[in-house]
Coordinates of C-alpha atoms in Angstrom, one line a residue:
Chain A
X124 CA 65.9 -45.9 184.2
X125 CA 64.1 -43.0 182.6
X126 CA 63.5 -42.2 179.0
X127 CA 63.5 -38.4 178.4
X128 CA 62.0 -37.1 175.2
X129 CA 62.6 -33.4 174.6
X130 CA 61.1 -31.4 171.8
X131 CA 63.2 -28.3 171.3
X132 CA 63.9 -25.5 168.9
X133 CA 66.3 -26.8 166.2
X134 CA 69.0 -24.1 166.7
X135 CA 69.2 -25.1 170.4
X136 CA 70.4 -28.7 169.6
X137 CA 74.2 -28.1 170.0
X138 CA 73.9 -26.3 173.3
X139 CA 71.6 -29.0 174.7
X140 CA 73.9 -31.8 173.4
X141 CA 77.0 -30.3 175.1
X142 CA 75.2 -29.8 178.4
X143 CA 74.0 -33.4 178.4
X144 CA 77.6 -34.6 177.6
X145 CA 79.0 -32.6 180.5
X146 CA 76.8 -34.4 183.0
X147 CA 78.0 -37.7 181.7
X148 CA 75.4 -38.8 179.2
X149 CA 77.1 -40.9 176.5
X150 CA 74.5 -41.2 173.8
X151 CA 71.3 -39.8 172.4
X152 CA 69.0 -40.1 169.4
X153 CA 68.0 -37.0 167.5
X154 CA 65.2 -36.7 164.9
X155 CA 63.8 -33.8 162.8
X156 CA 60.1 -33.7 163.6
X157 CA 57.2 -31.4 162.9
X158 CA 54.3 -30.6 165.2
X159 CA 52.4 -27.8 166.9
X160 CA 51.6 -26.7 170.4
X161 CA 50.5 -23.3 171.6
X162 CA 52.9 -21.7 169.2
X163 CA 50.6 -22.8 166.4
X164 CA 52.1 -22.4 162.9
X165 CA 52.9 -19.7 160.5
X166 CA 51.6 -18.4 157.1
X167 CA 53.3 -18.8 153.8
X168 CA 52.4 -17.0 150.6
X169 CA 53.2 -18.1 147.1
X170 CA 52.0 -15.8 144.3
X171 CA 49.1 -14.8 146.5
X172 CA 48.1 -18.3 147.5
X173 CA 48.3 -18.3 151.3
X174 CA 48.9 -21.5 153.2
X175 CA 48.7 -22.0 157.0
X176 CA 51.7 -24.1 157.9
X177 CA 50.5 -25.7 161.1
X178 CA 53.3 -28.1 161.7
X179 CA 56.4 -26.3 162.8
X180 CA 59.9 -28.0 162.4
X181 CA 61.4 -29.0 165.7
X182 CA 64.1 -31.4 167.0
X183 CA 63.3 -34.3 169.1
X184 CA 66.0 -35.6 171.5
X185 CA 65.6 -39.0 173.1
X186 CA 68.0 -40.0 175.9
X187 CA 67.7 -42.8 178.4
X188 CA 69.4 -42.2 181.8
X189 CA 69.7 -43.9 185.2
X190 CA 67.2 -42.7 187.8
X191 CA 70.0 -40.8 189.6
X192 CA 70.8 -38.7 186.5
X193 CA 67.3 -38.0 185.4
X194 CA 66.7 -34.7 187.3
X195 CA 70.1 -33.3 186.3
X196 CA 69.5 -34.2 182.7
X197 CA 66.1 -32.5 182.7
X198 CA 67.6 -29.5 184.4
X199 CA 70.3 -29.3 181.7
X200 CA 67.8 -29.4 178.9
X201 CA 65.5 -26.8 180.4
X202 CA 68.4 -24.4 181.1
X203 CA 69.9 -24.7 177.6
X204 CA 66.8 -25.0 175.4
X205 CA 65.0 -22.1 177.0
X206 CA 64.6 -18.8 175.1
X207 CA 61.6 -17.5 177.0
X208 CA 59.5 -17.1 173.9
X209 CA 56.5 -19.3 172.9
X210 CA 57.6 -22.5 171.1
X211 CA 60.5 -23.5 173.3
X212 CA 59.2 -27.0 173.4
X213 CA 58.4 -29.7 176.0
X214 CA 60.0 -32.6 177.9
X215 CA 58.3 -35.9 178.4
X216 CA 59.7 -38.4 180.9
X217 CA 58.7 -42.1 181.1
X218 CA 59.8 -45.0 183.2
X219 CA 61.7 -47.5 181.2
X220 CA 61.7 -51.2 181.9
X221 CA 64.8 -52.4 180.1
X222 CA 67.8 -51.5 178.0
X223 CA 70.2 -53.8 176.2
X224 CA 73.6 -53.1 174.6
X225 CA 73.5 -55.3 171.4
X226 CA 77.2 -55.8 171.1
X227 CA 77.8 -57.2 174.6
X228 CA 74.4 -58.2 175.8
X229 CA 74.8 -56.0 178.9
X230 CA 71.4 -54.8 180.3
X231 CA 70.0 -52.2 182.6
X232 CA 72.0 -49.2 183.7
X233 CA 75.3 -50.7 182.5
X234 CA 73.9 -50.7 178.9
X235 CA 73.5 -46.9 178.9
Chain B
X199 CA 46.3 -50.1 125.7
X200 CA 44.4 -47.4 123.7
X201 CA 47.1 -44.9 124.8
X202 CA 49.9 -47.2 123.6
X203 CA 48.3 -47.6 120.2
X204 CA 47.9 -43.8 120.0
X205 CA 51.6 -43.3 120.8
X206 CA 52.7 -45.9 118.3
X207 CA 50.5 -44.1 115.8
X208 CA 52.1 -40.8 116.6
X209 CA 55.6 -42.3 116.2
X210 CA 54.5 -43.8 112.9
X211 CA 53.2 -40.5 111.6
X212 CA 56.5 -38.8 112.5
X213 CA 58.5 -41.6 110.8
X214 CA 56.3 -41.4 107.7
X215 CA 56.8 -37.7 107.5
X216 CA 60.6 -38.3 107.8
X217 CA 60.6 -40.7 104.9
X218 CA 58.4 -38.3 102.9
X219 CA 60.7 -35.5 103.6
X220 CA 63.7 -37.5 102.7
X221 CA 62.7 -37.8 99.1
X222 CA 62.7 -34.1 98.2
X223 CA 65.6 -33.8 100.7
X224 CA 67.7 -36.1 98.6
X225 CA 66.9 -33.9 95.7
X226 CA 67.9 -30.7 97.5
X227 CA 71.5 -31.9 98.0
X228 CA 71.8 -32.0 94.2
X229 CA 69.8 -28.9 93.6
X230 CA 71.9 -26.5 95.6
X231 CA 73.9 -25.9 92.4
X232 CA 71.3 -26.3 89.7
X233 CA 69.1 -23.2 90.2
X234 CA 71.8 -21.1 88.5
X235 CA 72.4 -23.6 85.7
X236 CA 68.7 -24.1 85.2
X237 CA 68.3 -20.3 84.7
X238 CA 71.1 -20.2 82.3
X239 CA 69.8 -23.3 80.4
X240 CA 66.3 -21.7 80.0
X241 CA 67.8 -18.6 78.3
X242 CA 70.9 -19.5 76.4
X243 CA 70.8 -16.2 74.5
X244 CA 71.4 -14.3 77.7
X245 CA 74.3 -16.4 78.7
X246 CA 76.7 -13.5 79.3
X247 CA 74.3 -12.1 81.9
X248 CA 75.2 -14.3 84.8
X249 CA 72.4 -14.7 87.4
X250 CA 72.9 -12.4 90.4
X251 CA 75.3 -14.0 92.9
X252 CA 73.7 -15.2 96.1
X253 CA 73.9 -12.6 98.9
X254 CA 77.1 -12.8 100.9
X255 CA 77.1 -14.4 104.3
X256 CA 78.4 -12.1 107.0
X257 CA 80.4 -14.0 109.6
X258 CA 79.7 -11.6 112.4
X259 CA 75.9 -11.7 111.9
X260 CA 76.0 -15.5 111.5
X261 CA 78.0 -15.9 114.7
X262 CA 75.5 -13.8 116.6
X263 CA 72.5 -15.6 115.2
X264 CA 73.9 -19.1 115.9
X265 CA 74.9 -17.9 119.4
X266 CA 71.4 -16.5 119.9
X267 CA 69.9 -19.8 118.8
X268 CA 71.9 -21.6 121.5
X269 CA 70.8 -18.9 124.1
X270 CA 67.1 -19.4 123.2
X271 CA 67.6 -23.1 123.6
X272 CA 68.9 -22.5 127.1
X273 CA 65.6 -20.7 127.9
X274 CA 63.7 -24.0 127.4
X275 CA 66.3 -26.4 128.8
X276 CA 67.4 -25.7 131.5
X277 CA 65.6 -22.4 131.9
X278 CA 61.9 -23.5 131.8
X279 CA 62.8 -26.9 133.1
X280 CA 64.1 -25.4 136.3
X281 CA 61.6 -22.5 136.5
X282 CA 58.5 -24.7 136.3
X283 CA 60.2 -27.8 137.8
X284 CA 60.8 -25.9 141.1
X285 CA 57.3 -24.5 141.2
X286 CA 55.4 -27.7 141.3
X287 CA 55.1 -30.1 144.2
X288 CA 57.8 -32.6 144.9
X289 CA 55.8 -35.6 143.4
X290 CA 55.5 -33.8 140.1
X291 CA 59.0 -32.4 139.7
X292 CA 60.3 -34.9 137.1
X293 CA 57.0 -35.0 135.2
X294 CA 57.0 -31.2 134.8
X295 CA 60.7 -31.0 133.9
X296 CA 60.1 -33.8 131.3
X297 CA 57.4 -31.7 129.6
X298 CA 59.7 -28.9 128.6
X299 CA 62.6 -31.2 127.8
X300 CA 60.5 -33.5 125.5
X301 CA 58.9 -30.5 123.7
X302 CA 62.5 -29.5 122.8
X303 CA 63.0 -32.9 121.2
X304 CA 59.6 -33.2 119.6
X305 CA 59.4 -29.7 118.0
X306 CA 63.1 -29.9 116.9
X307 CA 62.0 -32.8 114.6
X308 CA 58.6 -31.3 113.7
X309 CA 60.1 -28.0 112.7
X310 CA 62.7 -29.6 110.4
X311 CA 60.1 -31.9 108.9
X312 CA 57.3 -29.5 108.1
X313 CA 57.0 -26.8 110.8
X314 CA 59.4 -24.3 109.3
X315 CA 57.8 -24.7 105.9
X316 CA 54.3 -24.1 107.3
X317 CA 55.5 -21.0 109.1
X318 CA 58.0 -19.4 106.7
X319 CA 57.5 -21.3 103.4
X320 CA 56.0 -19.6 100.3
X321 CA 52.7 -17.9 101.3
X322 CA 49.4 -19.5 100.7
X323 CA 46.5 -17.0 101.0
X324 CA 48.3 -14.9 103.7
X325 CA 47.3 -17.7 106.2
X326 CA 50.0 -20.3 106.1
X327 CA 53.3 -21.2 104.5
X328 CA 53.2 -23.9 101.8
X329 CA 54.8 -27.3 102.0
X330 CA 57.5 -26.5 99.4
X331 CA 60.2 -26.4 102.2
X332 CA 59.2 -29.7 103.8
X333 CA 62.2 -31.5 105.1
X334 CA 64.1 -28.2 104.6
X335 CA 63.9 -28.8 100.9
X336 CA 65.5 -25.7 99.4
X337 CA 66.5 -24.3 102.8
X338 CA 70.2 -24.2 102.3
X339 CA 73.2 -22.4 103.4
X340 CA 72.9 -19.3 101.2
X341 CA 71.0 -16.4 102.8
X342 CA 67.3 -15.9 102.2
X343 CA 67.0 -12.2 101.6
X344 CA 63.4 -12.1 103.0
X345 CA 64.4 -13.3 106.4
X346 CA 68.1 -12.6 106.9
X347 CA 70.1 -11.2 104.1
X348 CA 73.5 -11.8 105.7
X349 CA 73.1 -15.2 107.4
X350 CA 72.7 -18.7 106.0
X351 CA 69.0 -19.6 105.6
X352 CA 69.5 -22.6 107.9
X353 CA 70.9 -20.3 110.6
X354 CA 67.6 -18.3 110.5
X355 CA 65.7 -21.6 110.4
X356 CA 67.5 -23.0 113.6
X357 CA 67.0 -19.7 115.4
X358 CA 63.3 -19.8 114.6
X359 CA 63.2 -23.5 115.7
X360 CA 64.1 -22.4 119.2
X361 CA 61.1 -20.1 119.3
X362 CA 58.8 -22.9 118.1
X363 CA 60.2 -25.0 120.9
X364 CA 59.8 -22.6 123.8
X365 CA 56.2 -21.5 122.9
X366 CA 54.4 -24.8 123.6
X367 CA 56.8 -25.3 126.6
X368 CA 55.4 -22.1 128.2
X369 CA 51.9 -23.6 128.1
X370 CA 53.1 -26.4 130.4
X371 CA 52.7 -24.1 133.3
X372 CA 48.9 -24.1 132.9
X373 CA 48.2 -27.8 132.8
X374 CA 51.0 -28.8 135.2
X375 CA 50.4 -31.6 137.7
X376 CA 47.4 -33.2 136.1
X377 CA 47.9 -34.0 132.4
X378 CA 48.5 -37.4 131.0
X379 CA 51.9 -37.7 129.3
X380 CA 50.7 -39.4 126.2
X381 CA 47.9 -36.9 125.7
X382 CA 50.4 -34.0 126.4
X383 CA 52.6 -35.3 123.5
X384 CA 49.7 -35.4 121.0
X385 CA 48.4 -32.0 122.2
X386 CA 51.8 -30.4 121.8
X387 CA 52.3 -31.7 118.2
X388 CA 48.8 -30.6 117.1
X389 CA 49.2 -27.2 118.8
X390 CA 52.5 -26.6 117.1
X391 CA 51.1 -27.6 113.8
X392 CA 47.7 -25.8 113.8
X393 CA 48.3 -22.8 116.1
X394 CA 52.0 -21.9 116.3
X395 CA 53.0 -22.5 112.7
X396 CA 50.2 -20.5 111.1
X397 CA 50.4 -17.7 113.7
X398 CA 54.1 -17.4 113.1
X399 CA 53.3 -17.1 109.4
X400 CA 50.7 -14.4 110.0
X401 CA 53.1 -12.2 111.9
X402 CA 56.6 -13.0 110.5
X403 CA 56.1 -14.9 107.2
X404 CA 56.4 -13.0 104.0
X405 CA 52.8 -12.5 102.8
X406 CA 51.4 -13.1 106.3
X407 CA 48.3 -11.0 106.8
X408 CA 49.3 -9.4 110.1
X409 CA 52.8 -8.6 108.7
X410 CA 51.1 -6.9 105.8
X411 CA 48.8 -5.0 108.1
X412 CA 51.9 -3.4 109.7
X413 CA 51.6 -4.9 113.2
X414 CA 54.9 -4.5 115.0
X415 CA 56.1 -7.6 116.9
X416 CA 59.9 -7.7 117.2
X417 CA 60.6 -11.0 118.9
X418 CA 57.2 -12.7 119.4
X419 CA 54.9 -11.0 121.9
X420 CA 51.9 -12.2 119.9
X421 CA 53.3 -15.3 118.3
X422 CA 55.0 -16.6 121.4
X423 CA 53.5 -15.1 124.5
X424 CA 49.9 -14.2 123.8
X425 CA 49.6 -17.5 122.0
X426 CA 51.1 -19.6 124.8
X427 CA 49.5 -17.6 127.6
X428 CA 46.0 -17.6 126.2
X429 CA 46.3 -21.2 125.2
X430 CA 47.3 -21.8 128.8
X431 CA 44.1 -20.2 129.9
X432 CA 42.1 -22.5 127.6
X433 CA 43.9 -25.5 129.1
X434 CA 43.3 -24.4 132.7
X435 CA 39.6 -23.8 131.9
X436 CA 39.2 -27.1 130.0
X437 CA 41.1 -29.4 132.4
X438 CA 39.7 -27.9 135.6
X439 CA 41.3 -27.5 138.9
X440 CA 43.9 -29.8 140.4
X441 CA 42.5 -32.2 143.1
X442 CA 42.5 -30.3 146.4
X443 CA 43.0 -26.9 144.8
X444 CA 42.3 -24.2 147.4
X445 CA 42.3 -26.8 150.3
X446 CA 45.6 -28.6 150.2
X447 CA 49.0 -26.9 150.4
X448 CA 50.4 -26.6 146.8
X449 CA 53.5 -24.7 147.7
X450 CA 56.4 -24.8 145.3
X451 CA 58.8 -27.6 146.3
X452 CA 62.0 -25.9 145.4
X453 CA 62.1 -22.1 144.9
X454 CA 65.9 -22.1 144.5
X455 CA 65.4 -24.1 141.3
X456 CA 62.8 -21.6 140.2
X457 CA 65.0 -18.7 140.8
X458 CA 67.9 -20.4 138.9
X459 CA 65.5 -21.1 136.1
X460 CA 64.2 -17.5 136.0
X461 CA 67.8 -16.3 135.9
X462 CA 68.6 -18.6 133.0
X463 CA 65.5 -17.4 131.2
X464 CA 66.8 -13.8 131.6
X465 CA 70.2 -14.9 130.2
X466 CA 68.8 -16.7 127.3
X467 CA 66.3 -13.9 126.5
X468 CA 69.2 -11.8 125.1
X469 CA 69.3 -14.3 122.3
X470 CA 65.5 -14.2 122.0
X471 CA 65.3 -10.4 121.7
X472 CA 68.7 -9.1 120.6
X473 CA 69.0 -12.1 118.3
X474 CA 65.8 -11.2 116.6
X475 CA 67.7 -8.4 114.9
X476 CA 69.1 -11.3 112.8
X477 CA 72.3 -9.2 112.6
X478 CA 75.0 -8.2 115.0
X479 CA 75.1 -4.5 115.4
X480 CA 73.2 -1.4 116.5
X481 CA 69.7 -2.8 116.6
X482 CA 70.8 -5.9 118.5
X483 CA 72.6 -3.8 121.0
X484 CA 69.5 -1.5 121.5
X485 CA 67.3 -4.6 122.0
X486 CA 69.8 -6.1 124.5
X487 CA 69.8 -2.9 126.6
X488 CA 66.0 -2.4 126.7
X489 CA 65.5 -6.1 127.5
X490 CA 67.7 -5.9 130.5
X491 CA 66.2 -2.6 131.7
X492 CA 62.6 -3.7 131.4
X493 CA 63.2 -7.0 133.1
X494 CA 64.9 -5.3 136.1
X495 CA 62.1 -2.7 136.4
X496 CA 59.4 -5.4 136.2
X497 CA 61.0 -7.5 139.0
X498 CA 61.2 -4.5 141.2
X499 CA 57.6 -3.5 140.3
X500 CA 56.2 -6.9 141.2
X501 CA 58.2 -7.0 144.4
X502 CA 57.0 -3.6 145.5
X503 CA 53.4 -4.4 144.4
X504 CA 53.4 -7.5 146.5
X505 CA 55.2 -5.8 149.4
X506 CA 52.5 -3.1 149.5
X507 CA 49.6 -5.5 148.9
X508 CA 50.5 -8.5 151.0
X509 CA 53.2 -7.2 153.4
X510 CA 56.3 -9.2 152.3
X511 CA 58.5 -9.1 149.2
X512 CA 58.8 -12.7 148.1
X513 CA 61.6 -14.4 146.1
X514 CA 59.0 -16.2 143.9
X515 CA 57.5 -12.8 143.2
X516 CA 60.8 -11.2 142.2
X517 CA 61.5 -14.1 139.8
X518 CA 58.0 -14.0 138.4
X519 CA 58.3 -10.2 137.9
X520 CA 61.5 -10.6 136.0
X521 CA 59.8 -13.1 133.6
X522 CA 56.8 -10.8 133.2
X523 CA 59.2 -8.0 132.2
X524 CA 61.0 -10.2 129.7
X525 CA 57.6 -11.2 128.2
X526 CA 56.4 -7.6 127.9
X527 CA 59.5 -6.1 126.3
X528 CA 59.7 -8.9 123.8
X529 CA 57.5 -7.4 121.0
X530 CA 58.8 -3.9 121.8
X531 CA 62.5 -4.7 122.1
X532 CA 63.5 -3.7 118.6
X533 CA 61.4 -0.5 118.6
X534 CA 61.7 1.3 121.9
X535 CA 64.3 3.2 123.8
X536 CA 65.6 2.6 127.4
X537 CA 63.2 5.1 129.1
X538 CA 60.2 3.6 127.5
X539 CA 61.4 0.1 128.5
X540 CA 61.3 1.1 132.2
X541 CA 57.7 2.1 131.8
X542 CA 56.9 -1.2 130.0
X543 CA 58.7 -3.1 132.7
X544 CA 56.8 -1.4 135.5
X545 CA 53.5 -2.0 133.8
X546 CA 54.4 -5.7 133.3
X547 CA 55.3 -6.2 136.9
X548 CA 52.1 -4.6 138.3
X549 CA 49.7 -6.0 135.7
X550 CA 51.0 -9.5 135.8
X551 CA 51.1 -9.5 139.6
X552 CA 47.4 -8.6 139.8
X553 CA 46.6 -11.1 137.1
X554 CA 48.3 -13.9 138.8
X555 CA 47.3 -13.0 142.4
X556 CA 44.0 -11.2 142.2
X557 CA 42.4 -12.0 138.9
X558 CA 43.1 -15.7 139.1
X559 CA 41.6 -15.9 142.6
X560 CA 38.5 -13.9 141.6
X561 CA 37.8 -15.9 138.4
X562 CA 38.6 -19.3 140.1
X563 CA 40.5 -21.1 137.3
X564 CA 43.6 -23.1 138.2
X565 CA 46.4 -22.0 136.1
X566 CA 49.0 -24.0 138.1
X567 CA 52.1 -21.9 137.4
X568 CA 50.5 -18.8 135.9
X569 CA 51.2 -19.3 132.2
X570 CA 48.3 -17.0 131.4
X571 CA 48.9 -14.5 134.2
X572 CA 52.5 -13.9 133.1
X573 CA 52.6 -14.7 129.4
X574 CA 49.0 -13.9 128.4
X575 CA 48.7 -10.7 130.3
X576 CA 52.4 -9.7 129.9
X577 CA 52.3 -10.5 126.1
X578 CA 49.1 -8.5 125.6
X579 CA 50.5 -5.5 127.6
X580 CA 53.8 -5.7 125.6
X581 CA 52.0 -5.8 122.2
X582 CA 49.9 -2.7 123.2
X583 CA 52.9 -1.0 124.7
X584 CA 54.7 -1.5 121.4
X585 CA 52.0 0.6 119.7
X586 CA 52.4 3.2 122.4
X587 CA 56.2 3.5 122.7
X588 CA 57.6 2.5 119.3
X589 CA 59.9 5.1 117.8
X590 CA 61.6 5.4 114.3
X591 CA 64.5 7.0 116.1
X592 CA 65.3 3.6 117.5
X593 CA 64.5 1.5 114.5
X594 CA 63.9 3.2 111.1
X595 CA 62.5 -0.1 109.8
X596 CA 59.7 0.0 112.4
X597 CA 57.2 2.8 113.0
X598 CA 56.3 5.5 115.5
X599 CA 53.8 4.7 118.2
X600 CA 51.0 6.7 119.9
X601 CA 53.3 8.7 122.1
X602 CA 55.6 9.5 119.2
X603 CA 52.9 11.1 117.1
X604 CA 51.4 8.1 115.3
X605 CA 48.2 6.9 117.0
X606 CA 47.3 4.9 113.9
X607 CA 49.9 2.3 115.0
X608 CA 47.5 1.2 117.7
X609 CA 45.1 -0.3 115.1
X610 CA 47.3 -3.0 113.7
X611 CA 48.6 -3.7 117.3
X612 CA 45.1 -4.2 118.6
X613 CA 44.1 -6.3 115.6
X614 CA 47.2 -8.5 116.1
X615 CA 46.3 -8.9 119.8
X616 CA 42.7 -9.8 119.1
X617 CA 43.6 -12.2 116.3
X618 CA 46.2 -14.0 118.4
X619 CA 43.7 -14.3 121.3
X620 CA 41.0 -15.7 119.2
X621 CA 43.2 -18.2 117.3
X622 CA 44.8 -19.4 120.6
X623 CA 41.6 -19.6 122.6
X624 CA 39.4 -21.2 119.9
X625 CA 42.1 -23.4 118.4
X626 CA 43.3 -24.7 121.7
X627 CA 39.8 -25.6 122.8
X628 CA 39.2 -27.6 119.7
X629 CA 42.5 -29.4 120.0
X630 CA 41.9 -30.2 123.7
X631 CA 38.5 -31.5 122.8
X632 CA 39.8 -33.7 120.0
X633 CA 42.6 -35.2 122.2
X634 CA 40.3 -35.6 125.1
X635 CA 37.8 -37.6 123.0
X636 CA 40.5 -39.8 121.4
X637 CA 42.6 -40.6 124.5
X638 CA 41.6 -38.6 127.6
X639 CA 43.6 -35.6 128.8
X640 CA 43.8 -35.9 132.5
X641 CA 45.4 -38.6 134.7
X642 CA 43.1 -40.6 137.0
X643 CA 42.5 -39.3 140.5
X644 CA 44.8 -42.0 142.0
X645 CA 47.5 -41.1 139.5
X646 CA 47.2 -37.4 140.4
X647 CA 47.4 -38.1 144.1
X648 CA 50.5 -40.3 143.6
X649 CA 52.0 -37.6 141.4
X650 CA 53.2 -37.6 137.8
X651 CA 56.7 -38.8 138.5
X652 CA 55.6 -42.2 139.7
X653 CA 52.3 -42.6 137.7
X654 CA 53.6 -41.4 134.3
X655 CA 57.3 -42.2 134.4
X656 CA 57.8 -44.9 137.1
X657 CA 60.5 -42.6 138.6
X658 CA 61.0 -40.5 141.7
X659 CA 62.6 -37.1 141.5
X660 CA 64.2 -37.4 144.9
X661 CA 65.4 -40.6 146.5
X662 CA 67.0 -39.0 149.5

């Protein structure tokens, strides 16, 4: 099993979600997050007081998939979340040792 | 504990005053008839000569003054509540909204007990009104010809009450996010008593020395805006900067609230300015028109000044500009025509923008929400502009200004500005010092970091 964490632009969430559903992924967790990478932040001005807002709002998607699906899932996210401009985000993939469905007690791939 | 005792003391003083006011108040209920009989009894030989009947109440004028009173109330709550409440950080939203709301309650009682008497009561040495009208003793439902010949005296009183309420509420912007609630209450009561009430008497009270001097102030440029704005400067200087000022992000937590508040201020200001005619008719209409025109021009001026100077037109800037325009047209609203009001509005937008953005940065004081930059500077500009643009063609009861052939009008205007500045600056410093010694003005560092909502009120503005 692999855990895929993708940090994407907020307005890309719907497209990415649909693409992941199409390849058979049945669940995901989404959070509103803030952070910065090469995009850096932006400047806000209130009555002349300028503030550098370094942490930019992003969406973090977490999905856990079987090893067989991992590459296709990554591909789907990349193709849908990409705009080509700086700040499109990143994908982090980790090996996952266990998953359990709480209701039935199923574990491993069948819990996904 | 010390604070609690202070507060109980304050409540006690208010209660005592209420009891004190009740005694003559009881009398006044019976005395509404006697003045005429007393006069007749004193001179039985002149019995056929009936005393002049009380001036007749005009229903149209009364309807407008009462409506205007409610409009001016809306300027404080919800107008200022939202305008200032949206501009602070999230952790201080409730604390800041509470300031304006509680001032409405505190001054409503103070004014009826003794504030109105000190401001408009029988003149004492051209400085202050006497205590003859304490507890509204003798302030009845017949018109008082000095202040409003066609409306019940109490209608004029309640209209003026709303002005007495909003003035200290404007100062809130200067000490926002760092004042202790108990100290704020005591400060507000002392400020209303020793600064607002006498200053209102100077300018508007019969016998007041600035009124006698011929200073023109239609709706309160000196009394309301210079006094609150300059007192705000004193507060900002005395209290010092907020923790982290200039280093931490202190962006407004909800500009939509601020814009809603600014719009409600604009709405309510028609009562403030057009209502100050204390009659429904030509003068009120003229004041209404110039108020709207100057406000719109000022919002545009601030927006374009900011666009040119900083590259982007901001929403907060447009809202601030509108308020600056309202402030500046206030003293002039009953004396100037529409074209003059556009110039007054443009001046307000540009001057207040540079005061809030450039001057504040250069001088380094932390006027949290620009009470001084908008009301102090806007009020000063408005008072001077009244001397420039006033015209008898608009209001025969006023005077011509510099641009209408009467440069001498500038003298009483400048004297009124200087007198208001000095009273506000010196008086506020003294009051701040006294309150600071007695109970301490500022919250502790920990309380300031946590925010006023939690530290002063045990509440949270937003639970979601």
